[in-house]
Coordinates of C-alpha atoms in Angstrom, one line a residue:
M1 CA 46.8 17.2 -17.6
G2 CA 50.1 19.1 -18.0
A3 CA 51.7 17.1 -15.1
V4 CA 50.6 13.8 -16.6
L5 CA 52.1 14.7 -19.9
T6 CA 55.3 15.8 -18.2
L7 CA 55.6 12.5 -16.4
L8 CA 54.8 10.5 -19.6
A9 CA 57.7 12.4 -21.3
L10 CA 60.0 11.6 -18.3
L11 CA 59.1 7.9 -18.6
L12 CA 59.8 7.9 -22.3
A13 CA 63.1 9.7 -21.6
T14 CA 64.1 7.1 -19.0
A15 CA 63.3 4.3 -21.4
C16 CA 65.4 5.8 -24.1
G17 CA 68.4 6.2 -21.9
A18 CA 70.3 8.9 -20.0
G19 CA 71.4 10.6 -23.2
T20 CA 67.9 12.2 -23.6
T21 CA 68.2 14.0 -20.2
D22 CA 70.3 16.9 -19.1
S23 CA 73.3 15.6 -17.4
A24 CA 75.8 17.3 -15.0
G25 CA 78.1 14.4 -15.1
S26 CA 78.9 11.3 -17.2
A27 CA 77.9 7.7 -16.9
S28 CA 81.3 6.9 -15.4
G29 CA 80.3 4.1 -13.1
K30 CA 81.7 6.0 -10.2
S31 CA 78.2 6.4 -8.6
P32 CA 74.6 5.3 -9.4
T33 CA 72.8 7.8 -11.5
V34 CA 70.7 10.3 -9.6
R35 CA 68.0 12.2 -11.5
I36 CA 66.9 15.5 -9.9
A37 CA 63.5 16.9 -11.1
L38 CA 63.2 20.7 -10.9
G39 CA 61.3 23.6 -12.5
V40 CA 62.6 26.3 -14.7
D41 CA 63.3 29.7 -12.9
G42 CA 66.1 31.4 -11.2
S43 CA 65.4 29.9 -7.8
Y44 CA 67.0 26.7 -9.0
A45 CA 70.3 28.5 -9.8
P46 CA 72.5 26.4 -7.6
L47 CA 71.5 23.3 -9.5
Y48 CA 72.0 25.0 -12.8
L49 CA 75.5 26.3 -11.7
A50 CA 76.5 22.9 -10.4
A51 CA 75.6 21.2 -13.7
E52 CA 77.2 23.9 -15.8
R53 CA 80.5 23.8 -13.9
G54 CA 80.6 20.0 -13.6
M55 CA 80.5 20.1 -9.8
F56 CA 78.6 16.9 -9.5
E57 CA 81.0 15.1 -11.7
K58 CA 84.0 16.5 -9.8
A59 CA 82.5 15.0 -6.6
G60 CA 82.3 11.6 -8.3
L61 CA 78.6 11.8 -8.9
D62 CA 76.5 11.0 -11.9
V63 CA 73.6 13.5 -11.7
H64 CA 71.1 14.4 -14.3
L65 CA 68.8 17.5 -14.1
V66 CA 65.3 16.7 -15.4
K67 CA 63.5 19.9 -16.1
V68 CA 59.7 19.8 -15.6
E69 CA 57.0 22.5 -15.8
G70 CA 57.4 23.3 -12.1
G71 CA 54.8 23.0 -9.3
P72 CA 53.9 19.5 -8.2
A73 CA 55.4 17.9 -11.4
A74 CA 58.9 17.6 -9.8
A75 CA 57.7 15.7 -6.7
Q76 CA 55.4 13.6 -8.9
A77 CA 58.5 12.6 -10.9
V78 CA 60.0 11.1 -7.7
T79 CA 56.7 9.4 -7.0
A80 CA 56.6 7.9 -10.5
G81 CA 60.2 6.7 -10.2
T82 CA 61.5 8.8 -13.1
A83 CA 63.6 10.9 -10.7
Q84 CA 65.3 10.0 -7.4
M85 CA 65.3 13.5 -5.9
S86 CA 63.4 16.7 -6.6
A87 CA 63.5 20.4 -5.7
N88 CA 60.1 21.7 -4.5
A89 CA 58.7 24.6 -2.6
D90 CA 57.3 23.7 0.8
S91 CA 53.8 24.6 -0.1
T92 CA 54.0 22.4 -3.2
A93 CA 55.7 19.5 -1.5
L94 CA 53.3 19.2 1.4
P95 CA 50.2 18.2 -0.6
Q96 CA 52.3 15.6 -2.5
M97 CA 53.4 14.2 0.8
V98 CA 49.8 13.5 1.7
S99 CA 49.2 11.6 -1.6
N100 CA 52.6 9.9 -1.3
P101 CA 53.7 9.5 2.3
R102 CA 57.1 8.0 1.1
L103 CA 58.3 11.4 0.1
R104 CA 60.9 12.9 2.5
A105 CA 62.1 16.5 2.8
L106 CA 65.9 16.3 3.4
G107 CA 66.5 20.0 4.1
V108 CA 66.3 23.6 2.9
F109 CA 68.5 24.8 0.0
Q110 CA 67.0 28.3 -0.4
S111 CA 64.4 30.7 1.0
S112 CA 63.1 34.1 0.3
G113 CA 60.5 36.7 1.3
R114 CA 61.4 38.9 -1.7
Y115 CA 61.5 36.6 -4.8
L116 CA 57.7 36.5 -5.3
K117 CA 56.3 39.9 -6.2
V118 CA 52.8 41.4 -6.0
V119 CA 51.9 42.7 -9.5
L120 CA 48.8 45.0 -9.9
R121 CA 47.4 46.7 -12.9
K122 CA 48.5 50.4 -13.0
D123 CA 44.9 51.5 -12.8
V124 CA 44.4 49.6 -9.5
A125 CA 45.4 52.2 -7.0
S126 CA 44.7 50.2 -3.9
P127 CA 44.3 46.6 -2.9
R128 CA 40.8 47.5 -1.9
E129 CA 40.0 47.9 -5.6
I130 CA 40.9 44.3 -6.4
R131 CA 38.0 42.2 -7.6
T132 CA 39.9 39.4 -9.4
M133 CA 43.4 37.9 -8.8
G134 CA 45.3 35.4 -10.9
S135 CA 47.2 32.7 -9.1
I136 CA 49.3 29.6 -9.5
Q137 CA 48.7 26.7 -7.1
G138 CA 50.7 26.1 -4.0
I139 CA 52.7 29.1 -2.8
G140 CA 50.8 31.4 -5.2
L141 CA 47.4 30.6 -3.8
Y142 CA 48.6 30.7 -0.2
A143 CA 50.4 34.0 -0.7
T144 CA 47.3 35.5 -2.4
H145 CA 45.0 34.7 0.5
E146 CA 47.6 36.1 3.0
Y147 CA 48.0 39.3 0.9
L148 CA 44.3 39.9 0.9
R149 CA 43.8 39.2 4.6
H150 CA 46.8 41.5 5.3
H151 CA 44.8 44.3 3.7
G152 CA 41.6 43.5 5.5
I153 CA 40.0 41.9 2.5
D154 CA 38.0 38.6 2.8
P155 CA 39.6 36.3 0.1
D156 CA 36.1 34.9 -0.5
S157 CA 35.0 38.3 -1.8
V158 CA 37.7 38.2 -4.5
K159 CA 37.5 35.9 -7.5
I160 CA 40.8 33.9 -7.8
E161 CA 41.6 32.5 -11.2
Q162 CA 44.2 29.7 -11.1
S163 CA 46.4 29.3 -14.2
S164 CA 50.0 28.7 -15.2
P165 CA 52.7 31.3 -14.8
Q166 CA 53.0 31.7 -18.6
E167 CA 49.3 32.7 -18.9
I168 CA 48.9 35.0 -16.0
P169 CA 50.6 38.2 -17.4
T170 CA 48.5 37.9 -20.5
M171 CA 45.4 37.7 -18.3
L172 CA 46.5 40.9 -16.6
Q173 CA 47.0 42.6 -20.0
R174 CA 43.6 41.6 -21.2
G175 CA 42.0 43.0 -18.0
D176 CA 40.8 39.6 -16.9
I177 CA 42.5 40.0 -13.5
D178 CA 43.5 43.0 -11.4
G179 CA 46.7 41.4 -10.1
Y180 CA 48.8 38.4 -9.1
I181 CA 51.7 37.2 -7.1
L182 CA 54.6 35.6 -9.0
F183 CA 58.4 35.4 -9.5
D184 CA 60.4 36.7 -12.4
P185 CA 60.4 36.6 -15.3
W186 CA 56.6 36.5 -14.9
A187 CA 56.5 39.5 -12.6
A188 CA 58.6 41.5 -15.1
K189 CA 56.3 40.4 -17.9
G190 CA 53.3 41.7 -15.9
V191 CA 55.0 45.1 -15.7
A192 CA 55.6 45.1 -19.4
A193 CA 51.9 44.2 -19.9
G194 CA 50.7 47.2 -18.1
G195 CA 51.2 46.4 -14.4
R196 CA 53.3 47.7 -11.5
I197 CA 55.2 46.0 -8.7
A198 CA 53.2 46.6 -5.5
G199 CA 55.5 44.8 -3.1
S200 CA 56.8 41.3 -2.3
I201 CA 55.5 38.5 -0.1
G202 CA 57.8 39.4 2.8
D203 CA 55.8 42.6 3.2
F204 CA 52.9 40.7 4.6
G205 CA 54.8 38.0 6.5
V206 CA 55.1 35.2 4.0
T207 CA 58.3 33.4 3.1
Y208 CA 58.8 30.3 1.0
K209 CA 61.4 27.6 1.2
Q210 CA 62.7 25.2 -1.4
W211 CA 63.4 21.7 -0.1
L212 CA 65.3 18.8 -1.6
L213 CA 63.0 15.7 -1.6
A214 CA 63.7 12.0 -2.0
D215 CA 61.7 8.8 -2.0
D216 CA 62.1 7.0 1.3
T217 CA 62.7 3.6 -0.3
W218 CA 65.5 4.9 -2.4
L219 CA 66.8 7.0 0.4
K220 CA 67.2 4.1 2.8
E221 CA 69.7 2.5 0.4
N222 CA 71.4 5.7 -0.8
E223 CA 71.6 8.0 2.2
E224 CA 75.3 8.7 1.8
L225 CA 74.8 9.3 -1.9
A226 CA 71.9 11.8 -1.2
G227 CA 74.1 13.6 1.3
K228 CA 76.9 14.0 -1.3
V229 CA 74.4 15.4 -3.8
F230 CA 73.1 17.9 -1.2
K231 CA 76.6 18.9 -0.3
V232 CA 77.3 19.9 -3.9
V233 CA 74.0 21.8 -4.0
A234 CA 75.0 23.7 -0.8
E235 CA 78.4 24.6 -2.2
A236 CA 76.9 25.8 -5.5
G237 CA 74.5 27.9 -3.4
R238 CA 77.4 29.6 -1.8
L239 CA 78.9 30.3 -5.2
V240 CA 75.6 31.8 -6.4
T241 CA 75.6 34.2 -3.5
K242 CA 79.2 35.2 -4.3
D243 CA 78.7 35.6 -8.1
P244 CA 75.1 36.1 -9.1
H245 CA 76.2 37.0 -12.7
A246 CA 77.9 33.6 -13.1
A247 CA 74.8 31.9 -11.8
A248 CA 72.6 33.8 -14.2
L249 CA 74.8 32.8 -17.1
A250 CA 74.5 29.2 -16.0
A251 CA 70.7 29.5 -15.8
Q252 CA 70.7 30.9 -19.3
K253 CA 72.7 28.0 -20.7
Q254 CA 70.9 25.3 -18.7
A255 CA 67.3 26.7 -18.9
Q256 CA 67.3 29.6 -21.4
L257 CA 66.5 32.1 -18.7
P258 CA 67.2 35.8 -19.3
V259 CA 70.5 36.8 -17.7
A260 CA 69.6 40.2 -16.4
Q261 CA 66.3 39.2 -14.8
T262 CA 67.9 36.1 -13.3
E263 CA 70.8 37.9 -11.8
K264 CA 68.4 40.4 -10.2
G265 CA 66.2 37.6 -8.9
V266 CA 68.9 35.4 -7.3
G267 CA 70.0 38.5 -5.4
E268 CA 66.6 38.4 -3.6
I269 CA 67.1 34.8 -2.4
S270 CA 69.1 33.3 0.4
F271 CA 70.9 30.2 -0.9
A272 CA 71.9 28.9 2.5
S273 CA 71.4 25.2 2.8
R274 CA 70.4 23.9 6.2
S275 CA 68.5 21.3 8.2
L276 CA 64.8 21.5 8.7
T277 CA 63.9 22.9 12.2
S278 CA 61.0 23.0 14.5
A279 CA 60.2 26.5 13.0
D280 CA 60.0 24.8 9.6
V281 CA 57.5 22.3 10.9
A282 CA 55.4 25.1 12.5
S283 CA 55.4 26.9 9.1
A284 CA 54.4 23.6 7.3
R285 CA 51.5 23.2 9.7
E286 CA 50.2 26.7 8.8
I287 CA 50.4 25.9 5.1
V288 CA 48.6 22.5 5.6
D289 CA 45.9 24.2 7.7
F290 CA 45.3 26.5 4.8
L291 CA 45.2 23.7 2.3
L292 CA 42.8 21.8 4.6
A293 CA 40.5 24.8 4.9
Q294 CA 40.5 25.2 1.1
K295 CA 39.6 21.5 0.8
L296 CA 42.7 21.0 -1.4
I297 CA 43.8 18.1 0.7
R298 CA 41.9 15.7 2.9
S299 CA 44.4 15.1 5.6
A300 CA 47.7 16.4 7.0
P301 CA 51.0 14.5 6.5
D302 CA 52.8 12.9 9.4
Y303 CA 55.3 15.8 10.0
D304 CA 57.6 13.8 12.2
T305 CA 58.0 11.2 9.4
V306 CA 58.1 13.3 6.2
L307 CA 60.1 16.2 7.5
L308 CA 63.6 14.9 8.4
R309 CA 64.8 17.4 11.0
G310 CA 68.5 17.4 11.3
W311 CA 69.1 15.2 8.3
Y312 CA 71.2 17.8 6.4
D313 CA 73.5 18.4 9.4
Q314 CA 74.1 14.7 9.7
H315 CA 74.6 13.7 6.1
A316 CA 75.6 16.9 4.2
G317 CA 76.6 19.6 6.6

């Protein structure tokens, strides 16, 4: 329901004109408007920084950032036509590619094995004591299963409660769950609610990647434009790495994120933009196999079609 309401809001915003969205540039006529749908957390720091510093406008681009609740909502905005591009984690994008095979992954703009943290209640001394976990969909659910398996625990023996990031720290505080896996500020909120950090996803072999997505119909007519947008995002990523504090300030202004937590979080992420590779396809297959086993999707996407290997090097590198 939340995703539907988000898309309805985006449709209304589009109908009312660009003035109702966040814009990194101006309607100068230099370039067609590109709306990029994205969530609200520090992993999107390059986009926030590019918007705050007018980097898109300086590149002759008219780019608007459309903030959604995260998860599948960003890709769904592309599907609905209210955005031309989106920023999505691989585990979130892949199910959307099954329901909308026109979605295309153009490349990676960040990755990390440290950004998502394992939070356990302080009185849970060992993973073996876990009986209930909270989880977001996508990367959260996948990482939760991998975490339990890593510790020799059958995920079917643990009750996994899916909820939103905002609700999960409160669930921990109430004692409804024994732990969860999330990024800041929700990991830090869990610590404040009586939890402790028990590791990060890289400790048990999980990494996640953020992709830039586009609709194939739009992309065929705007490939050069998409490449210019990605090039700005890549440059902004390099600036985030050089100056995390500036990136955190931009995230605070663009998305009201706490500066100290965001600065710490972006230091745990690699903001190196690159093309998709065969290794990324292999990783995508593992995620899809998990989703199929969980009956969360009914089929696999056509990897050779939806994952554009080499696109970044050709158009934005």
